[in-house]
N, CA, C and O atoms as a MOPAC input file, in Angstrom:
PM7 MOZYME 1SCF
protein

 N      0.84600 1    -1.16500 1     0.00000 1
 C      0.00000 1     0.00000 1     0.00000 1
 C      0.89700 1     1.23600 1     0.00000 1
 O      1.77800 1     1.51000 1     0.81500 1
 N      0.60000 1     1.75900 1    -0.81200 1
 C      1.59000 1     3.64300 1    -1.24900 1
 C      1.28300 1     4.09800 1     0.09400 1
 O      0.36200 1     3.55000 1     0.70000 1
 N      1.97200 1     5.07600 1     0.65300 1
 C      1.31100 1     5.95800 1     1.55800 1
 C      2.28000 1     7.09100 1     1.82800 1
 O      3.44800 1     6.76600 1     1.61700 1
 N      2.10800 1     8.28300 1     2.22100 1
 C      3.21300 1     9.43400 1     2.47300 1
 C      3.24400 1     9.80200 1     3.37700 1
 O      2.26600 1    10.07400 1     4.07400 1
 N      4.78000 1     9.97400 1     3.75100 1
 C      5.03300 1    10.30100 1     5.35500 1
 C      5.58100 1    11.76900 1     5.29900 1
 O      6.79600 1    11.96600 1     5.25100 1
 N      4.61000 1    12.87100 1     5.30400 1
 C      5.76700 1    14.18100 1     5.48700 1
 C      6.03900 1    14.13000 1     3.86700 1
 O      5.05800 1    14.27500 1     3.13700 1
 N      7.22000 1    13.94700 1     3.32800 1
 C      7.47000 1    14.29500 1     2.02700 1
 C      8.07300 1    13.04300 1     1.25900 1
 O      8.43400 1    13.03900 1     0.08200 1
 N      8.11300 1    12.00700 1     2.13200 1
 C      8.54300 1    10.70800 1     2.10300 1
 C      7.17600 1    10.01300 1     0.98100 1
 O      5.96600 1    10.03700 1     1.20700 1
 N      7.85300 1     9.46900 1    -0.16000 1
 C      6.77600 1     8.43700 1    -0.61400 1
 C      7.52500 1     7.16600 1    -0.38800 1
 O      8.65100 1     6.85500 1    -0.77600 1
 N      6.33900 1     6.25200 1     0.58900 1
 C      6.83600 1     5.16800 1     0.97200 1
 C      6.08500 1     3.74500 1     0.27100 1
 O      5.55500 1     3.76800 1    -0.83900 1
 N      6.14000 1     2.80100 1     0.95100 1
 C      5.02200 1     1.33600 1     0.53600 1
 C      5.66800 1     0.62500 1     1.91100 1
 O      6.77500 1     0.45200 1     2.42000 1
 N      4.07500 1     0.28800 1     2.21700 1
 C      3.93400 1    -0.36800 1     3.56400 1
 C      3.40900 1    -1.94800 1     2.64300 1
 O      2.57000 1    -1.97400 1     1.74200 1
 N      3.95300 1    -2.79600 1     3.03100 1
 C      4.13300 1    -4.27600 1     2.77800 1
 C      4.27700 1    -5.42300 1     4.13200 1
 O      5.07300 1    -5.51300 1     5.06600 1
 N      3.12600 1    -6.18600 1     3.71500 1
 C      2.78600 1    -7.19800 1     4.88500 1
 C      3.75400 1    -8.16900 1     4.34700 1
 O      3.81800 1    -8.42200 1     3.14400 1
 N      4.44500 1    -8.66700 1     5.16300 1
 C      5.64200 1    -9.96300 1     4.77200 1
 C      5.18800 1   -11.32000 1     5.90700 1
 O      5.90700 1   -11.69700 1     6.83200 1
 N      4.10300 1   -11.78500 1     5.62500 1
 C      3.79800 1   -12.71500 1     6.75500 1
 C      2.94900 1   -11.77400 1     7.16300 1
 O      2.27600 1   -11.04000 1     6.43900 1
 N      3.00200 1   -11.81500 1     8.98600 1
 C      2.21200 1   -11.27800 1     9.89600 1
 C      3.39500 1   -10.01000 1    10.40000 1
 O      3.50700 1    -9.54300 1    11.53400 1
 N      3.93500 1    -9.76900 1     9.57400 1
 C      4.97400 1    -8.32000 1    10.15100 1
 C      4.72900 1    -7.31700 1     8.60300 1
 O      4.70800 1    -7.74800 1     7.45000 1
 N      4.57900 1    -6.00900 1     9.03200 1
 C      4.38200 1    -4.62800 1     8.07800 1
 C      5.74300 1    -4.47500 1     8.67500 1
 O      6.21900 1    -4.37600 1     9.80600 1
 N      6.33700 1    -4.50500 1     6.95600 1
 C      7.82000 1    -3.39300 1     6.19200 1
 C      6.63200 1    -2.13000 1     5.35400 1
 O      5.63300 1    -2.02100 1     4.64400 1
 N      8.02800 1    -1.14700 1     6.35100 1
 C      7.52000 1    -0.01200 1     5.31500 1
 C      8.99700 1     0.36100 1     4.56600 1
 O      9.94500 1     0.67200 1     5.28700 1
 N      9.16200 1     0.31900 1     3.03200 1
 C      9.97300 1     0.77100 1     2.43300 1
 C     10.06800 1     2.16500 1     1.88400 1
 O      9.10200 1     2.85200 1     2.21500 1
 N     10.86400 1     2.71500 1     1.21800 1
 C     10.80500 1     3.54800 1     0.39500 1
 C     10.03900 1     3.07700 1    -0.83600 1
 O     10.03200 1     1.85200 1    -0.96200 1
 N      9.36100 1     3.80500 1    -1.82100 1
 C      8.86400 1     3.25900 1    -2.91000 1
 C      9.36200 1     3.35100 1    -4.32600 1
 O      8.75400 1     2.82100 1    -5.25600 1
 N     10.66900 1     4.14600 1    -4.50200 1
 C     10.81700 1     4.20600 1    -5.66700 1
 C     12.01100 1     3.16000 1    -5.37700 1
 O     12.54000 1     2.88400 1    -4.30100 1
 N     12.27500 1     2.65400 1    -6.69600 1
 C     13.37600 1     1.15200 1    -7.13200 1
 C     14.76800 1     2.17700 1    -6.44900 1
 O     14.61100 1     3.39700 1    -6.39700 1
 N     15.87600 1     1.64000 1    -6.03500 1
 C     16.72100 1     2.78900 1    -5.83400 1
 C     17.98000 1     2.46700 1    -7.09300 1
 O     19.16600 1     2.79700 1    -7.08500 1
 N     17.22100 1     1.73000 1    -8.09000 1
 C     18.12600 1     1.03000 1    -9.38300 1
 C     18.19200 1     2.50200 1   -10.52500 1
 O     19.01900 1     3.19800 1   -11.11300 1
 N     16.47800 1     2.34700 1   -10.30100 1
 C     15.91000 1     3.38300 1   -11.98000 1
 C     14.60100 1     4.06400 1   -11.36100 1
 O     14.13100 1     5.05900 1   -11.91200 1
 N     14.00800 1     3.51100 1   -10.19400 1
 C     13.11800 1     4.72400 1    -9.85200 1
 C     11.74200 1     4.25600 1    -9.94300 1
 O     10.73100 1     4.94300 1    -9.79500 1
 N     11.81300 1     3.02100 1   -10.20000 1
 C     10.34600 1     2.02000 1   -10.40200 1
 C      9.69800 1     2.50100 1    -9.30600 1
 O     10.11000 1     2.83000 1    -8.19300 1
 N      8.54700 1     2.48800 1    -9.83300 1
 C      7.56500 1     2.32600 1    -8.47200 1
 C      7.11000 1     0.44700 1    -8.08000 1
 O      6.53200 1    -0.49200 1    -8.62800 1
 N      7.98300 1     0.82700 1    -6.50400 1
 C      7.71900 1    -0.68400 1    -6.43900 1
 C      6.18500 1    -1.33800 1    -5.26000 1
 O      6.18600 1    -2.27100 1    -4.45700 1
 N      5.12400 1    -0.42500 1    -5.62300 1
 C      4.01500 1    -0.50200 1    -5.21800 1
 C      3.28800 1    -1.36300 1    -6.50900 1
 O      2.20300 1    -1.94400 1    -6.53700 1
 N      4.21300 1    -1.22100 1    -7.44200 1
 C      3.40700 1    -2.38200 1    -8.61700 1
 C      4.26200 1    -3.53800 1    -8.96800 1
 O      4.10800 1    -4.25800 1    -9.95400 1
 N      5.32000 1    -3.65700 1    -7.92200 1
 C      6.15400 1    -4.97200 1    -7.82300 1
 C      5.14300 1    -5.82600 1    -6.71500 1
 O      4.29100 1    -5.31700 1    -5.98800 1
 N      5.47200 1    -7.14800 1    -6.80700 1
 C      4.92400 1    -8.24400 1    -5.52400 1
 C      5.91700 1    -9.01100 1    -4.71500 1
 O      7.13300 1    -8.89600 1    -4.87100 1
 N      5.33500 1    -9.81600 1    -3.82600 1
 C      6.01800 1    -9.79800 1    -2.53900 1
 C      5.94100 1   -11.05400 1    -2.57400 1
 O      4.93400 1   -11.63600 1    -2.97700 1
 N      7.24600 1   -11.78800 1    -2.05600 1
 C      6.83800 1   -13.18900 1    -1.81300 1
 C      8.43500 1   -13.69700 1    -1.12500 1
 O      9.55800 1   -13.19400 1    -1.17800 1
 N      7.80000 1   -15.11200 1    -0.38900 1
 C      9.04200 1   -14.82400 1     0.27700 1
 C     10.09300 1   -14.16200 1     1.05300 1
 O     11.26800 1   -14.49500 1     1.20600 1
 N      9.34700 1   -13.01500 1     1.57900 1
 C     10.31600 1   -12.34500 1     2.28100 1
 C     11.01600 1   -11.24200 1     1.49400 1
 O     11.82600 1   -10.40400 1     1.89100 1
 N     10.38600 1   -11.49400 1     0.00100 1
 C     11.37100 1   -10.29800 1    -0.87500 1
 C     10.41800 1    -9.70600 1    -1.31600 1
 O      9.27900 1   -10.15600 1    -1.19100 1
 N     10.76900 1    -8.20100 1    -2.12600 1
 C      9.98600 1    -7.43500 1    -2.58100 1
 C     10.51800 1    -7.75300 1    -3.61200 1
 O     11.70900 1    -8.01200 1    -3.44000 1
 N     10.10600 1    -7.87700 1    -4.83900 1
 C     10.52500 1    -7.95900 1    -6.29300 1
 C     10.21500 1    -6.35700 1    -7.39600 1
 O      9.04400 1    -5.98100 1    -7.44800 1
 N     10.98600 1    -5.76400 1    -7.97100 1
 C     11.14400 1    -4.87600 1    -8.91300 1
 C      9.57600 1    -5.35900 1    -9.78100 1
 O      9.17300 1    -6.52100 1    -9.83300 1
 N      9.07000 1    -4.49600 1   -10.23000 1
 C      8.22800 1    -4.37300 1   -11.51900 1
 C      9.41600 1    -4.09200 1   -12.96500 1
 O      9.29000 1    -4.64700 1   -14.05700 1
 N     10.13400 1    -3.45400 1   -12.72700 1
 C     10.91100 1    -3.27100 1   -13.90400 1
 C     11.71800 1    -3.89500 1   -14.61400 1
 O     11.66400 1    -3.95700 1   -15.84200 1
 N     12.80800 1    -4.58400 1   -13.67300 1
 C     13.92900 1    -5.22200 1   -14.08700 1
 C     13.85500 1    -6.71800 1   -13.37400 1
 O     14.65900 1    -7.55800 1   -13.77800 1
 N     12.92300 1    -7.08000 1   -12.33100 1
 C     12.97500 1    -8.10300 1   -11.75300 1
 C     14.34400 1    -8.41000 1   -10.46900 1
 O     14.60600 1    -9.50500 1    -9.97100 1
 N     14.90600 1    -7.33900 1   -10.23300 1
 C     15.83400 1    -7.45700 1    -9.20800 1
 C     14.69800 1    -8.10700 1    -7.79500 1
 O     13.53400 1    -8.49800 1    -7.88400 1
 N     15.38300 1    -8.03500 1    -6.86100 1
 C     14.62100 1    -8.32900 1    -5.49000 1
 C     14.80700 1    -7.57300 1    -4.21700 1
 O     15.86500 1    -6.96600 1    -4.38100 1
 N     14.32600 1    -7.28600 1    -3.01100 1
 C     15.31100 1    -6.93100 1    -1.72500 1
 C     14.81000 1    -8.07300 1    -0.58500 1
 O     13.92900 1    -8.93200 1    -0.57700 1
 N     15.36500 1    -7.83300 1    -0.07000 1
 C     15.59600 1    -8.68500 1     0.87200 1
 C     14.37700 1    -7.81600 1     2.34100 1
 O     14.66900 1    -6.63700 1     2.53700 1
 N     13.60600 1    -8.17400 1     2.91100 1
 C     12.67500 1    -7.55700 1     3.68500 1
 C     13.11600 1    -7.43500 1     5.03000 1
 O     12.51600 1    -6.81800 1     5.91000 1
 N     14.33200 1    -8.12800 1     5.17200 1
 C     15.00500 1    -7.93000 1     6.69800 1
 C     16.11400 1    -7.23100 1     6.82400 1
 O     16.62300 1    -6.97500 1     7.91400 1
 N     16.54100 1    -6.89200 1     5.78100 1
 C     17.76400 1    -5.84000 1     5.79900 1
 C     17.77100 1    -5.24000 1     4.77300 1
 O     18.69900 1    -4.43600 1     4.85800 1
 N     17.14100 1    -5.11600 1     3.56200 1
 C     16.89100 1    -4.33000 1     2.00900 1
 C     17.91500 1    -4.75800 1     1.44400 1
 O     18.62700 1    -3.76000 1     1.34000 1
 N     18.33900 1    -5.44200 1     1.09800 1
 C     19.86300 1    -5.77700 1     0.33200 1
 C     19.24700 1    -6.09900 1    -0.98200 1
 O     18.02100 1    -6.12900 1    -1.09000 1
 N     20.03500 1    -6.34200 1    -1.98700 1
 C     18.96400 1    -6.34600 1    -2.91700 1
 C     19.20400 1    -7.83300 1    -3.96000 1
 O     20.14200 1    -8.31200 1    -3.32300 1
 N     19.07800 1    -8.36500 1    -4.57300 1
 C     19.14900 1    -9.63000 1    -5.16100 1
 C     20.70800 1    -9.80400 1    -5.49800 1
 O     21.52500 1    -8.88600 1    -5.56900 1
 N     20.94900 1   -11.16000 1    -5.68900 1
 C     22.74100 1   -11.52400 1    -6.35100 1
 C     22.36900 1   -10.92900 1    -7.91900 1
 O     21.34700 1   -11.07400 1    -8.59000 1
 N     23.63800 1   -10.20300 1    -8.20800 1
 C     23.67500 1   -10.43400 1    -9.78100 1
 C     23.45600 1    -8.79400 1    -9.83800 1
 O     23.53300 1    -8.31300 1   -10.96900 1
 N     23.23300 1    -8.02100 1    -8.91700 1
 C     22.79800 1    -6.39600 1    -8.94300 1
 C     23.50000 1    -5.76200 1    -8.27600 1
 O     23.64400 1    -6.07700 1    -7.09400 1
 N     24.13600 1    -4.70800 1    -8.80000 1
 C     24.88900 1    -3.89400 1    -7.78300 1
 C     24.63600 1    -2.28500 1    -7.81100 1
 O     25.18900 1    -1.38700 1    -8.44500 1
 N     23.60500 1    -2.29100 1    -6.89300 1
 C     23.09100 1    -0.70800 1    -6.45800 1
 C     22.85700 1    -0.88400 1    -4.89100 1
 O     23.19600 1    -1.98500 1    -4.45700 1
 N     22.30100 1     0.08200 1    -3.91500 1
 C     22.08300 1     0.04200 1    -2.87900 1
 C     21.54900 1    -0.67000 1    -2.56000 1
 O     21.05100 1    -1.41800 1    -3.40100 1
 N     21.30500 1    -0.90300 1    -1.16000 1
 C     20.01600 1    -1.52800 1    -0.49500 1
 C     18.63600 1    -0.68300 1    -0.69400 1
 O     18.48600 1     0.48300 1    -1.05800 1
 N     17.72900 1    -1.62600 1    -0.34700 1
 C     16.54700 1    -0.45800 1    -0.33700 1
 C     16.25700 1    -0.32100 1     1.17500 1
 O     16.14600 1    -0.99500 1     2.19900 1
 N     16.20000 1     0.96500 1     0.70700 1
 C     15.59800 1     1.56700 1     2.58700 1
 C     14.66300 1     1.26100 1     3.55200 1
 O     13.65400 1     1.95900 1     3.44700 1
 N     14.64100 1     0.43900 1     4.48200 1
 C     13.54100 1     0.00500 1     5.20600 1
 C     13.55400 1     1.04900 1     6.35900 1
 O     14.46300 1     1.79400 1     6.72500 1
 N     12.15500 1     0.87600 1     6.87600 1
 C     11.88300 1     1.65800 1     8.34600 1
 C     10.55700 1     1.00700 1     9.22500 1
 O      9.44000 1     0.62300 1     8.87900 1
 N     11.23000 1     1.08100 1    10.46900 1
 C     10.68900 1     0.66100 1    11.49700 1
 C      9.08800 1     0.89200 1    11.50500 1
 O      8.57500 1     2.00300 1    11.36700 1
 N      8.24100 1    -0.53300 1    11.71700 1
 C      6.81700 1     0.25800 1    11.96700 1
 C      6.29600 1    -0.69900 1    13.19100 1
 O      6.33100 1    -1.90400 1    13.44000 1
 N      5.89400 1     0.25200 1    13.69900 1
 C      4.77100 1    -0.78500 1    15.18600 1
 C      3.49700 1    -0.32400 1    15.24100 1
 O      2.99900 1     0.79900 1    15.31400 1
 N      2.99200 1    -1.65900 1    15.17900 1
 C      1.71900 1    -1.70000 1    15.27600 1
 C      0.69200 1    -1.25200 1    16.96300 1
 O      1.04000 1    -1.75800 1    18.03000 1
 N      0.34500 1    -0.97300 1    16.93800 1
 C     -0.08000 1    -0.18100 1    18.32700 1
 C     -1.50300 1    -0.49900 1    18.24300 1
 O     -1.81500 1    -1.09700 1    17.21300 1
 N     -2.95200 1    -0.11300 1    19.51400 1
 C     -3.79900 1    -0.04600 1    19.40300 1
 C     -4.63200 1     1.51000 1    18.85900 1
 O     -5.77000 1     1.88800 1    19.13900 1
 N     -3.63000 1     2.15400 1    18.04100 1
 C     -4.57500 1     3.15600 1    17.69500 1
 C     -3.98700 1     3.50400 1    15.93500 1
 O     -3.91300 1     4.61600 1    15.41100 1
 N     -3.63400 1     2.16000 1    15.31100 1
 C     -2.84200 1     2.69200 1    13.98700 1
 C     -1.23200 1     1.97200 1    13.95800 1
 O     -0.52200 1     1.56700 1    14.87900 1
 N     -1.08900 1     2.00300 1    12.94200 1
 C      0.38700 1     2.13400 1    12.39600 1
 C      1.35400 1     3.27500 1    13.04000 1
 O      0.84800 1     4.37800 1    13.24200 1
 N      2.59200 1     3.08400 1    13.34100 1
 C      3.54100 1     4.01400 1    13.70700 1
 C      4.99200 1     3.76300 1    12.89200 1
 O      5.55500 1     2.67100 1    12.81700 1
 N      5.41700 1     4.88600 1    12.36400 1
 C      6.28500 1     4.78900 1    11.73500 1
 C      7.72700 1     5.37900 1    12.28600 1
 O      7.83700 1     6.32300 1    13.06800 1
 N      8.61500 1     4.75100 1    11.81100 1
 C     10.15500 1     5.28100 1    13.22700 1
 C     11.34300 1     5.83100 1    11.74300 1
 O     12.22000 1     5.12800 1    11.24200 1
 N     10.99700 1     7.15300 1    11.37800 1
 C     11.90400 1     7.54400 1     9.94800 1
 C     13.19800 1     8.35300 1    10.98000 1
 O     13.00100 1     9.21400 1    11.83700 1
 N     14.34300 1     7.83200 1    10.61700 1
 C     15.27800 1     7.96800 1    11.10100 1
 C     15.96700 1     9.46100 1    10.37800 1
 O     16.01600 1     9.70200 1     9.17200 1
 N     16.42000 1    10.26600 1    11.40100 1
 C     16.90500 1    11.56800 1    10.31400 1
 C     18.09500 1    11.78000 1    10.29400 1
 O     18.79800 1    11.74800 1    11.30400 1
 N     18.53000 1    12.04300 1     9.07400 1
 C     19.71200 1    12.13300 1     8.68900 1
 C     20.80300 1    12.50000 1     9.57100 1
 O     20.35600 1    12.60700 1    10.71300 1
 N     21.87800 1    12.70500 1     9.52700 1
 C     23.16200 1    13.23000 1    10.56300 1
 C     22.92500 1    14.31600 1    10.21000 1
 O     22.42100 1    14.53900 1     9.10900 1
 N     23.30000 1    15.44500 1    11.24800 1
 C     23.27500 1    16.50200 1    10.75600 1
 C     24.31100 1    17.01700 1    10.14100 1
 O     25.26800 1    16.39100 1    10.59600 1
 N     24.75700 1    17.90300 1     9.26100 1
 C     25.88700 1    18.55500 1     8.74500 1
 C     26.47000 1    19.55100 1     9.48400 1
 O     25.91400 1    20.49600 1    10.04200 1
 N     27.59400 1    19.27700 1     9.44600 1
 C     28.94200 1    20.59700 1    10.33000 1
 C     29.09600 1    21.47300 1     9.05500 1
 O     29.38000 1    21.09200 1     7.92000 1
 N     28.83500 1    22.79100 1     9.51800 1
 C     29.08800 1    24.07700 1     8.68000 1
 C     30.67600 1    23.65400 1     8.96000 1
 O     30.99100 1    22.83400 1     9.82200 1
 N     31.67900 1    24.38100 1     8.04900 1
 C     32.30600 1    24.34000 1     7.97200 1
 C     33.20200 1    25.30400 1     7.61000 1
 O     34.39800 1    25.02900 1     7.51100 1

């Protein structure tokens, strides 16, 4: 499911009985991977058929670009909660 956090476009994905929320664009070419499917524990590309890995984003053998970005979500009694980690900050210099 697409959803936006702040300025973040993400995809929240049930893997079993646990919600990954990823980033949503491919971090290969920019796919939207809200029209990729899930199986196994992996998210699979719509575009190129690469994969990530749902417990650490790593991304299939045979590909060499980043991981894809995962983030923390807990389920609570009033909703979804999402844990987006912020960047380091930068030293002026």
């Amino acid at each position: 499911m697409p959803i936006i956090v702040g300025r973040h476009h993400l995809l929240l994905v049930r893997d079993g009985e646990r919600i990954v929320a990823t980033e949503r664009a491919c971090p290969h070419e920019g796919a939207d991977l809200s029209l990729g499917r899930c199986a196994g524990g992996r998210l699979f590309c719509p575009r190129h058929l690469a994969s990530f890995d749902l417990q650490d984003g790593s991304v299939s053998p045979s590909w060499s670009f980043r991981a894809l970005r995962l983030f923390d979500v807990e389920a609570a009694p009033d909703g979804l909660w999402l844990r987006m980690k912020r960047d380091s900050p930068r030293r002026s210099e």
